[in-house]
Amino acid sequence: MMAARGALSAILAAMSLTAQAPATAAAPATYTNPVLSGFHADPSICRVGGDYYLATSSFEYFPGVPIYHSKDLVHWRQVGHALTRTSQLNLAHTRSSQGIYAPTLRCHDGVFYMVTTNMEGGGAFYVTAKDPAGDWSEPVWLNDPSFAMDPSLFFDDDGKVYYTRHGGGEHGGVYQAEIDLKAGKLLEQPRLIWSGTGGVWPEGPHLYKQNGWYYLMISEGGTSYNHSLTMARSSSPMGPYTANPANPILTHRGHPELPLQATGHGDLVQTPEGKWWMPLLGIRPVEQRHHLGRETLLTPVEWNEQGWLTVNKGQPLAVEMSAEGLPPSAPWPAEPVRDDFTAAKLGLQWSQLRGPGDGLWSLSERPGYLRLKGSSITMNDIAQPAFIARRQEHMRMRAATQLEFTPSAATHAAGLVLRQNEKNYYELRVTGSPQRRLELLKRVDGVTSLQASAPLPSGPVTLQVESWAGRYEFSYSSGGKPLKQIGSLPTAALSSESAGGFTGVFIGMYAEGAKQQAMPAADFAWFDYQPLEK
């Protein structure tokens, strides 16, 4: 059976790669936003030759700070994480939407730097690598005693390096200090260099130098529907800074008709041909709610005759954008739909909560299966459950898994989970003893309710969820029978507007419920993630 399953997986993978191999046709006239869909917030970018690398925030998820690679700024492939070890990333007891906030990724003299803040685990730090795919160094913790959020690094052409970050809370400003990266310490206490234009949360600062001027680009208004980008400049890196009279340089606030909202938190990159582009975050709300999280958008930018940055020629960003000025199109082969868990390591798409889950999972105990070993930690707890999941990256998608699991106590459960946070998630799970059954659970605002239930015979069970913009439909199959729908739930309850927080929906596998006695293993034979839209 394993040989047949392996052969089928190989055929599916080959078909996927053949169908979506890199095209050799002429470059497309447009590209589609978002360029990184699903929860990919706070993008930061750097270029090395013709290669672009991008990092995004990760909050309570482990490993931390995914790193992506592109040749054309539109097609991205994950190559690693910056934070892969508990010595780099302490998330024990970290609340949802805390942990690792916005990173900044830079490369200087052949060394990559990623600087960020662990909001509940030690403050600001940076790590380094010669290869952005990793491994990255141990953290260098900075001697910054104040509230330090959204740190950035700027390498000046005189050899000095500057550390820039938000400080002072909601109505604070941007603070900066010179830093000695060899010694790993600030050479002075950060001091206020700009308070922004009056919007709340003047955050996400990045410093650039262009035509002899130092430009400071920040976000204001909070990372939701009032989000905006503003800019100031100075003849000195430490100021004083003069605000752009045309601020904000980008905002979609006050235009609810636009499909892309909450635009802000951008970074700049210049192509070898001299064109400037900005990755930034935005959301795609469905009836004023977004559940996929803040996503990475892309827009062209230019410097005008007055020396100020203009974004998309002053027009709002759109889903379909002109590809004029982009590098030649270079798509990657499509990721296979199915992970059959035959690799020695988990794929880069998989995440866990608050740590590596040592002892909670195995790919080797039953080769060809992902084995989850549930503990007394549940999906309700601010701790490390047996949980392995990936970002939901498409409004229309299908996710499915095949599970072998026989509970030996009423508390034991394992299955498919769609998680926003501890208080808001959906589960399609196998539970019950001595009579095994399937349950569809809804947890909203910390209240769990049973939506549907069905008896299950012994043997493997397939669990599936299919999504639309406004709803999820759950199905199951056992005993070789066709899939049967068991229920439908709205996406709105898992949106940030309803559930709070800064992340998006993760879809994956979990096991929980060991109390007085150990649980039997939950063995997952495969996991499918299939986009059903472009």
Tab-separated table of C-alpha atoms in Angstrom, residues 105-482:
chain	number	residue	atom	x	y	z
A	105	LEU	CA	16.426	42.231	5.859
A	106	ARG	CA	19.634	43.790	4.555
A	107	CYS	CA	22.820	42.604	2.836
A	108	HIS	CA	26.193	44.346	3.182
A	109	ASP	CA	29.631	43.144	2.067
A	110	GLY	CA	28.350	39.636	1.438
A	111	VAL	CA	26.645	39.268	4.829
A	112	PHE	CA	22.885	39.172	5.331
A	113	TYR	CA	21.444	40.850	8.422
A	114	MET	CA	17.962	40.267	9.800
A	115	VAL	CA	16.987	42.556	12.659
A	116	THR	CA	13.703	42.249	14.535
A	117	THR	CA	12.057	42.289	17.959
A	118	ASN	CA	10.800	39.432	20.096
A	119	MET	CA	8.067	41.409	21.794
A	120	GLU	CA	7.634	39.068	24.771
A	121	GLY	CA	10.970	37.301	24.632
A	122	GLY	CA	13.905	39.660	25.080
A	123	GLY	CA	13.537	42.712	22.859
A	124	ALA	CA	15.545	43.735	19.785
A	125	PHE	CA	18.241	41.550	18.199
A	126	TYR	CA	19.813	40.643	14.886
A	127	VAL	CA	21.151	37.487	13.256
A	128	THR	CA	23.515	37.092	10.298
A	129	ALA	CA	24.153	34.617	7.484
A	130	LYS	CA	26.249	34.302	4.350
A	131	ASP	CA	23.381	32.407	2.693
A	132	PRO	CA	19.837	33.707	3.308
A	133	ALA	CA	18.564	30.110	3.157
A	134	GLY	CA	20.476	29.550	6.414
A	135	ASP	CA	21.775	28.595	8.806
A	136	TRP	CA	21.645	31.945	10.572
A	137	SER	CA	23.767	32.951	13.553
A	138	GLU	CA	22.842	33.044	17.193
A	139	PRO	CA	21.058	36.291	18.162
A	140	VAL	CA	23.004	39.422	18.976
A	141	TRP	CA	20.854	41.158	21.583
A	142	LEU	CA	20.975	44.939	21.475
A	143	ASN	CA	21.499	47.201	24.440
A	144	ASP	CA	18.308	49.119	23.795
A	145	PRO	CA	16.465	49.484	27.105
A	146	SER	CA	13.314	51.053	25.688
A	147	PHE	CA	10.273	49.698	23.903
A	148	ALA	CA	11.845	48.826	20.537
A	149	MET	CA	9.546	47.833	17.685
A	150	ASP	CA	10.148	47.431	13.934
A	151	PRO	CA	13.949	47.901	13.965
A	152	SER	CA	15.844	48.575	10.749
A	153	LEU	CA	19.508	48.877	9.703
A	154	PHE	CA	21.018	51.401	7.308
A	155	PHE	CA	24.592	51.142	5.976
A	156	ASP	CA	25.900	54.583	5.082
A	157	ASP	CA	28.601	55.082	2.458
A	158	ASP	CA	31.024	56.453	5.086
A	159	GLY	CA	31.066	53.095	6.888
A	160	LYS	CA	28.677	54.080	9.668
A	161	VAL	CA	25.629	51.938	10.387
A	162	TYR	CA	22.364	53.224	11.873
A	163	TYR	CA	19.712	51.406	13.886
A	164	THR	CA	16.234	52.891	13.443
A	165	ARG	CA	13.026	51.835	15.202
A	166	HIS	CA	9.639	52.883	16.499
A	167	GLY	CA	9.411	53.957	20.121
A	168	GLY	CA	7.125	55.677	22.544
A	169	GLY	CA	3.921	53.738	21.952
A	170	GLU	CA	0.847	54.678	19.964
A	171	HIS	CA	1.666	58.382	19.613
A	172	GLY	CA	5.450	57.938	19.722
A	173	GLY	CA	7.922	58.418	16.936
A	174	VAL	CA	11.010	57.144	15.181
A	175	TYR	CA	14.210	56.777	17.189
A	176	GLN	CA	17.707	56.204	15.876
A	177	ALA	CA	21.248	55.473	17.043
A	178	GLU	CA	24.559	54.595	15.504
A	179	ILE	CA	25.398	50.907	15.938
A	180	ASP	CA	28.646	48.933	15.978
A	181	LEU	CA	27.741	45.646	14.321
A	182	LYS	CA	31.165	44.101	15.009
A	183	ALA	CA	30.759	44.736	18.726
A	184	GLY	CA	27.030	44.044	18.604
A	185	LYS	CA	25.979	47.149	20.517
A	186	LEU	CA	24.517	50.597	20.117
A	187	LEU	CA	27.050	53.412	20.402
A	188	GLU	CA	24.479	55.769	21.901
A	189	GLN	CA	20.964	55.748	23.237
A	190	PRO	CA	18.388	55.990	20.431
A	191	ARG	CA	16.983	59.485	20.129
A	192	LEU	CA	13.878	60.853	18.469
A	193	ILE	CA	14.457	61.915	14.856
A	194	TRP	CA	10.868	62.245	13.563
A	195	SER	CA	7.386	62.024	15.056
A	196	GLY	CA	5.609	61.502	11.739
A	197	THR	CA	2.716	63.605	10.531
A	198	GLY	CA	0.379	63.092	13.480
A	199	GLY	CA	-1.036	59.657	12.750
A	200	VAL	CA	-1.023	56.980	15.448
A	201	TRP	CA	1.726	54.346	15.510
A	202	PRO	CA	4.509	56.034	13.487
A	203	GLU	CA	6.191	52.677	12.871
A	204	GLY	CA	7.970	50.437	10.363
A	205	PRO	CA	10.786	52.931	9.670
A	206	HIS	CA	13.359	52.406	6.923
A	207	LEU	CA	16.206	54.810	6.110
A	208	TYR	CA	17.571	55.259	2.555
A	209	LYS	CA	20.035	57.547	0.798
A	210	GLN	CA	19.229	58.973	-2.623
A	211	ASN	CA	20.992	61.815	-4.473
A	212	GLY	CA	22.681	62.995	-1.286
A	213	TRP	CA	19.492	63.067	0.797
A	214	TYR	CA	18.545	60.753	3.651
A	215	TYR	CA	14.939	59.586	3.312
A	216	LEU	CA	12.925	58.137	6.178
A	217	MET	CA	9.850	56.146	5.165
A	218	ILE	CA	7.388	55.042	7.857
A	219	SER	CA	3.835	53.812	8.331
A	220	GLU	CA	1.189	55.711	10.266
A	221	GLY	CA	-2.437	55.186	11.232
A	222	GLY	CA	-2.151	51.629	12.546
A	223	THR	CA	-1.883	48.474	10.462
A	224	SER	CA	-5.557	48.342	9.492
A	225	TYR	CA	-7.929	50.398	7.363
A	226	ASN	CA	-6.275	53.737	8.260
A	227	HIS	CA	-2.807	52.495	7.316
A	228	SER	CA	-0.626	54.888	5.310
A	229	LEU	CA	2.941	55.537	4.199
A	230	THR	CA	4.652	58.854	4.891
A	231	MET	CA	8.124	60.161	4.189
A	232	ALA	CA	10.568	62.800	5.382
A	233	ARG	CA	14.122	63.746	4.391
A	234	SER	CA	17.243	65.351	5.786
A	235	SER	CA	20.793	66.220	4.785
A	236	SER	CA	21.990	64.244	7.828
A	237	PRO	CA	21.004	60.712	8.935
A	238	MET	CA	20.190	62.023	12.422
A	239	GLY	CA	18.040	64.885	11.122
A	240	PRO	CA	16.350	67.254	11.430
A	241	TYR	CA	13.796	65.736	9.051
A	242	THR	CA	11.396	67.675	6.852
A	243	ALA	CA	8.123	66.009	5.947
A	244	ASN	CA	7.076	65.506	2.350
A	245	PRO	CA	4.419	68.165	1.657
A	246	ALA	CA	2.479	65.542	-0.344
A	247	ASN	CA	2.200	63.065	2.558
A	248	PRO	CA	0.834	60.450	2.740
A	249	ILE	CA	2.614	59.026	-0.264
A	250	LEU	CA	0.185	56.078	-0.177
A	251	THR	CA	-3.059	55.254	1.601
A	252	HIS	CA	-6.335	53.542	0.699
A	253	ARG	CA	-8.200	54.863	3.726
A	254	GLY	CA	-11.542	56.401	2.942
A	255	HIS	CA	-11.927	54.257	-0.194
A	256	PRO	CA	-13.807	51.122	0.887
A	257	GLU	CA	-14.616	50.338	-2.740
A	258	LEU	CA	-10.985	49.371	-3.446
A	259	PRO	CA	-10.294	45.608	-3.358
A	260	LEU	CA	-6.942	46.139	-1.615
A	261	GLN	CA	-7.042	47.829	1.800
A	262	ALA	CA	-4.746	48.679	4.747
A	263	THR	CA	-1.819	49.429	2.438
A	264	GLY	CA	1.398	50.349	4.222
A	265	HIS	CA	4.595	49.087	5.839
A	266	GLY	CA	6.708	49.148	2.684
A	267	ASP	CA	10.370	48.744	1.784
A	268	LEU	CA	12.289	49.861	-1.302
A	269	VAL	CA	14.461	48.036	-3.813
A	270	GLN	CA	16.120	49.134	-7.047
A	271	THR	CA	16.544	46.806	-10.007
A	272	PRO	CA	19.887	46.560	-11.846
A	273	GLU	CA	18.218	48.581	-14.630
A	274	GLY	CA	17.550	51.433	-12.201
A	275	LYS	CA	13.806	50.991	-11.669
A	276	TRP	CA	12.430	51.309	-8.121
A	277	TRP	CA	9.824	48.980	-6.609
A	278	MET	CA	8.152	48.636	-3.236
A	279	PRO	CA	6.858	45.491	-1.559
A	280	LEU	CA	4.311	46.412	1.106
A	281	LEU	CA	1.478	44.869	3.035
A	282	GLY	CA	-2.225	45.011	2.309
A	283	ILE	CA	-5.403	43.024	2.873
A	284	ARG	CA	-8.232	41.704	0.697
A	285	PRO	CA	-11.371	42.125	2.815
A	286	VAL	CA	-14.547	40.157	2.169
A	287	GLU	CA	-17.508	42.227	3.357
A	288	GLN	CA	-15.129	44.326	5.480
A	289	ARG	CA	-13.406	41.308	7.033
A	290	HIS	CA	-10.108	39.642	6.120
A	291	HIS	CA	-9.166	36.154	7.287
A	292	LEU	CA	-6.066	35.352	5.210
A	293	GLY	CA	-4.018	37.922	7.097
A	294	ARG	CA	-1.958	40.835	5.835
A	295	GLU	CA	-0.393	39.931	2.489
A	296	THR	CA	2.576	41.168	0.443
A	297	LEU	CA	1.742	43.523	-2.435
A	298	LEU	CA	4.070	45.080	-5.006
A	299	THR	CA	3.994	48.528	-6.599
A	300	PRO	CA	6.279	50.635	-8.807
A	301	VAL	CA	7.655	53.843	-7.310
A	302	GLU	CA	9.571	56.791	-8.769
A	303	TRP	CA	11.491	59.846	-7.577
A	304	ASN	CA	9.897	63.055	-8.859
A	305	GLU	CA	11.550	66.337	-9.868
A	306	GLN	CA	11.312	67.621	-6.304
A	307	GLY	CA	13.213	64.594	-5.060
A	308	TRP	CA	10.245	62.902	-3.364
A	309	LEU	CA	9.016	59.365	-3.792
A	310	THR	CA	5.778	58.851	-5.708
A	311	VAL	CA	3.912	55.546	-5.497
A	312	ASN	CA	2.216	54.067	-8.592
A	313	LYS	CA	2.088	57.506	-10.209
A	314	GLY	CA	-0.205	58.675	-7.427
A	315	GLN	CA	-2.901	56.116	-8.183
A	316	PRO	CA	-4.353	53.501	-5.806
A	317	LEU	CA	-2.885	50.021	-6.056
A	318	ALA	CA	-4.882	47.466	-8.013
A	319	VAL	CA	-5.087	43.694	-8.167
A	320	GLU	CA	-3.860	43.745	-11.785
A	321	MET	CA	-0.844	46.019	-12.228
A	322	SER	CA	1.374	46.891	-15.193
A	323	ALA	CA	4.552	44.805	-15.339
A	324	GLU	CA	6.436	47.574	-17.168
A	325	GLY	CA	9.863	48.023	-15.601
A	326	LEU	CA	9.955	44.627	-13.921
A	327	PRO	CA	12.806	42.174	-14.523
A	328	PRO	CA	12.046	39.384	-17.035
A	329	SER	CA	9.356	37.043	-15.745
A	330	ALA	CA	10.858	34.041	-13.917
A	331	PRO	CA	8.195	31.826	-12.328
A	332	TRP	CA	9.223	28.868	-10.191
A	333	PRO	CA	7.884	25.346	-10.722
A	334	ALA	CA	4.599	24.898	-8.875
A	335	GLU	CA	4.733	23.289	-5.464
A	336	PRO	CA	3.222	19.791	-5.483
A	337	VAL	CA	-0.313	19.555	-4.153
A	338	ARG	CA	0.503	16.606	-1.906
A	339	ASP	CA	3.049	16.227	0.885
A	340	ASP	CA	3.339	12.489	1.478
A	341	PHE	CA	5.735	12.888	4.430
A	342	THR	CA	8.485	10.777	2.900
A	343	ALA	CA	11.178	13.468	3.290
A	344	ALA	CA	13.590	13.408	6.209
A	345	LYS	CA	12.501	16.879	7.352
A	346	LEU	CA	9.299	18.860	7.358
A	347	GLY	CA	8.870	21.083	4.326
A	348	LEU	CA	9.471	24.800	4.631
A	349	GLN	CA	5.740	25.501	4.338
A	350	TRP	CA	5.013	23.925	7.743
A	351	SER	CA	4.836	25.867	10.996
A	352	GLN	CA	4.289	25.027	14.634
A	353	LEU	CA	3.264	27.039	17.668
A	354	ARG	CA	5.852	28.552	20.007
A	355	GLY	CA	8.575	26.014	19.408
A	356	PRO	CA	9.828	22.993	17.459
A	357	GLY	CA	7.459	20.587	19.225
A	358	ASP	CA	10.215	18.195	20.275
A	359	GLY	CA	8.664	14.872	21.196
A	360	LEU	CA	5.253	15.849	19.810
A	361	TRP	CA	5.779	14.641	16.233
A	362	SER	CA	7.892	12.293	14.148
A	363	LEU	CA	8.552	11.511	10.489
A	364	SER	CA	10.643	8.433	11.305
A	365	GLU	CA	8.640	6.387	13.813
A	366	ARG	CA	6.321	5.280	11.024
A	367	PRO	CA	8.062	6.025	7.731
A	368	GLY	CA	5.799	7.652	5.166
A	369	TYR	CA	3.561	9.174	7.830
A	370	LEU	CA	3.578	12.287	9.973
A	371	ARG	CA	2.967	11.021	13.498
A	372	LEU	CA	1.525	13.457	16.018
A	373	LYS	CA	1.716	12.548	19.689
A	374	GLY	CA	-0.903	14.539	21.534
A	375	SER	CA	-0.370	15.838	25.028
A	376	SER	CA	-2.537	17.501	27.631
A	377	ILE	CA	-1.884	20.798	25.823
A	378	THR	CA	-4.884	21.695	23.668
A	379	MET	CA	-5.513	24.241	20.930
A	380	ASN	CA	-6.988	26.479	23.645
A	381	ASP	CA	-3.722	26.816	25.541
A	382	ILE	CA	-0.957	29.408	25.238
A	383	ALA	CA	1.663	26.670	24.970
A	384	GLN	CA	2.965	24.098	22.452
A	385	PRO	CA	0.283	21.668	21.259
A	386	ALA	CA	0.957	18.847	18.812
A	387	PHE	CA	0.152	21.050	15.822
A	388	ILE	CA	1.692	21.321	12.345
A	389	ALA	CA	0.039	23.660	9.865
A	390	ARG	CA	0.599	25.935	6.887
A	391	ARG	CA	-0.744	29.308	5.809
A	392	GLN	CA	-4.023	29.469	3.952
A	393	GLU	CA	-2.874	31.359	0.875
A	394	HIS	CA	-5.962	31.370	-1.354
A	395	MET	CA	-9.615	32.312	-0.943
A	396	ARG	CA	-10.525	29.276	-3.051
A	397	MET	CA	-8.615	26.176	-2.069
A	398	ARG	CA	-8.952	22.569	-0.989
A	399	ALA	CA	-7.047	21.050	1.932
A	400	ALA	CA	-7.294	17.403	2.919
A	401	THR	CA	-5.504	14.732	4.917
A	402	GLN	CA	-5.839	11.025	5.635
A	403	LEU	CA	-5.719	10.095	9.323
A	404	GLU	CA	-5.300	6.829	11.182
A	405	PHE	CA	-6.252	7.327	14.829
A	406	THR	CA	-8.186	5.291	17.387
A	407	PRO	CA	-8.860	7.240	20.607
A	408	SER	CA	-8.561	5.268	23.830
A	409	ALA	CA	-10.253	7.884	26.024
A	410	ALA	CA	-13.069	10.370	25.574
A	411	THR	CA	-10.670	13.311	25.761
A	412	HIS	CA	-8.455	12.128	22.885
A	413	ALA	CA	-8.861	13.949	19.576
A	414	ALA	CA	-6.950	14.472	16.352
A	415	GLY	CA	-7.738	15.867	12.948
A	416	LEU	CA	-7.829	18.919	10.717
A	417	VAL	CA	-7.759	22.416	12.209
A	418	LEU	CA	-8.183	25.942	10.823
A	419	ARG	CA	-6.571	28.237	13.377
A	420	GLN	CA	-6.692	31.999	13.842
A	421	ASN	CA	-5.786	31.959	17.559
A	422	GLU	CA	-6.604	30.101	20.789
A	423	LYS	CA	-10.092	31.554	20.982
A	424	ASN	CA	-11.039	31.256	17.335
A	425	TYR	CA	-10.632	28.112	15.254
A	426	TYR	CA	-12.522	25.320	13.489
A	427	GLU	CA	-11.818	21.589	13.868
A	428	LEU	CA	-12.859	18.517	11.907
A	429	ARG	CA	-11.711	15.830	14.292
A	430	VAL	CA	-11.779	12.149	15.171
A	431	THR	CA	-12.613	11.514	18.837
A	432	GLY	CA	-14.671	9.285	21.113
A	433	SER	CA	-14.126	6.021	22.953
A	434	PRO	CA	-15.296	3.269	22.823
A	435	GLN	CA	-17.429	4.509	19.883
A	436	ARG	CA	-15.287	6.525	17.518
A	437	ARG	CA	-16.963	9.498	15.866
A	438	LEU	CA	-16.301	12.503	13.677
A	439	GLU	CA	-17.012	15.994	15.036
A	440	LEU	CA	-17.109	19.441	13.476
A	441	LEU	CA	-16.290	21.967	16.199
A	442	LYS	CA	-16.535	25.743	16.099
A	443	ARG	CA	-14.678	27.893	18.620
A	444	VAL	CA	-15.510	31.611	18.487
A	445	ASP	CA	-14.618	34.187	21.146
A	446	GLY	CA	-13.454	31.373	23.415
A	447	VAL	CA	-16.759	29.466	23.282
A	448	THR	CA	-16.645	25.982	21.736
A	449	SER	CA	-19.750	24.414	20.199
A	450	LEU	CA	-20.403	21.149	18.398
A	451	GLN	CA	-21.755	21.794	14.902
A	452	ALA	CA	-22.143	18.249	13.595
A	453	SER	CA	-21.254	14.655	14.472
A	454	ALA	CA	-21.211	11.280	12.709
A	455	PRO	CA	-20.225	7.752	13.791
A	456	LEU	CA	-16.997	6.400	12.260
A	457	PRO	CA	-16.077	2.814	11.458
A	458	SER	CA	-12.549	1.624	12.125
A	459	GLY	CA	-9.782	2.372	9.647
A	460	PRO	CA	-8.380	5.463	7.938
A	461	VAL	CA	-10.540	8.543	7.492
A	462	THR	CA	-10.073	11.338	4.978
A	463	LEU	CA	-10.805	14.853	6.248
A	464	GLN	CA	-11.293	17.712	3.818
A	465	VAL	CA	-12.093	21.418	3.831
A	466	GLU	CA	-12.870	23.469	0.742
A	467	SER	CA	-12.922	27.243	0.973
A	468	TRP	CA	-14.662	30.122	-0.723
A	469	ALA	CA	-14.250	33.801	0.119
A	470	GLY	CA	-17.090	33.657	2.640
A	471	ARG	CA	-17.309	30.061	3.827
A	472	TYR	CA	-15.596	26.743	4.523
A	473	GLU	CA	-17.238	23.421	3.632
A	474	PHE	CA	-16.122	20.316	5.562
A	475	SER	CA	-16.277	16.747	4.241
A	476	TYR	CA	-15.068	13.291	5.218
A	477	SER	CA	-14.722	9.787	3.855
A	478	SER	CA	-14.185	6.398	5.503
A	479	GLY	CA	-14.403	2.782	4.454
A	480	GLY	CA	-13.655	3.638	0.842
A	481	LYS	CA	-16.866	5.635	0.420
A	482	PRO	CA	-17.108	8.961	-1.475
